[in-house]
C-alpha positions as a printed Julia matrix, in Angstrom:
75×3 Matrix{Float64}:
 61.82   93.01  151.46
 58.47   91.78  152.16
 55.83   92.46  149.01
 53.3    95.31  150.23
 55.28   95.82  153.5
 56.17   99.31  154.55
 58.89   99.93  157.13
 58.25  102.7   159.39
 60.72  104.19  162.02
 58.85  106.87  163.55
 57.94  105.97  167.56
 59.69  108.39  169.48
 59.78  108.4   173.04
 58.89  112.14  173.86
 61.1   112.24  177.03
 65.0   111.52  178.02
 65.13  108.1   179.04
 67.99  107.0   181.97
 69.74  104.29  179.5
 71.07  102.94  182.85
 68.22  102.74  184.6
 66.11   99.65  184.23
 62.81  101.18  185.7
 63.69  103.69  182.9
 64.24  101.55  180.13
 60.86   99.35  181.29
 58.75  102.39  181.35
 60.05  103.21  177.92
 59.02  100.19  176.64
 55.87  100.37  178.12
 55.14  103.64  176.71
 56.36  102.93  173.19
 54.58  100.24  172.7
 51.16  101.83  173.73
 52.26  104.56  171.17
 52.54  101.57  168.42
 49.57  100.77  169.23
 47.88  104.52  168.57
 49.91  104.74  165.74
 48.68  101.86  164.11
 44.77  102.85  164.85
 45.61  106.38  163.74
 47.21  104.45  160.25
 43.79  102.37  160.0
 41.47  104.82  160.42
 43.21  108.08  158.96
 45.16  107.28  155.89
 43.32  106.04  153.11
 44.76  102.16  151.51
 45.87  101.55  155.32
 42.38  100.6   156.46
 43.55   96.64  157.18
 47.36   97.59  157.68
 48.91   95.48  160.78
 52.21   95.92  162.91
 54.28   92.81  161.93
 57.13   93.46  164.41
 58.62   95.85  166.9
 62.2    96.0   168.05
 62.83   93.36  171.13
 64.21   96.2   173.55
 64.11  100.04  173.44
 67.0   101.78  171.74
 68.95  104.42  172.67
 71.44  106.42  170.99
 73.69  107.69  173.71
 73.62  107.0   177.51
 77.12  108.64  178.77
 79.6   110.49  177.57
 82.68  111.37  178.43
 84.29  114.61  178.67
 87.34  116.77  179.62
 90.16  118.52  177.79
 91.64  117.65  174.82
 95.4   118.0   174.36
């Protein structure tokens, strides 16, 4: 725990992502990084004690929960 430091798990990626795809994943990344950027301005300028509040780290890669799975009949 970091004194004053909030943890926040909240940026989405509003599509399905190919997990095996690495123009997929890259575009992912792309986008949800733009969208921690918005977040943060929306932080700063919409909720009040969050005026000087800064992103101290992302995650290194994009994750996903699930990119197969297997199916068929179960005995």
């Amino acid at each position: 725990m970091i004194p004053g430091a909030y943890w926040v798990n909240m940026a989405g990626i509003p599509w399905v992502v190919n997990g095996i795809d690495p123009y997929s994943l890259t575009q992912a990344t792309i986008q949800g990084r733009k969208l921690v950027r918005e977040l943060q301005r929306f932080f700063n300028e919409e909720i009040p004690g969050l005026n000087h509040a800064q992103v101290m780290q992302t995650a290194a890669k994009i994750g996903l929960r699930e990119t197969r799975r297997v199916t068929g009949s179960t005995y």
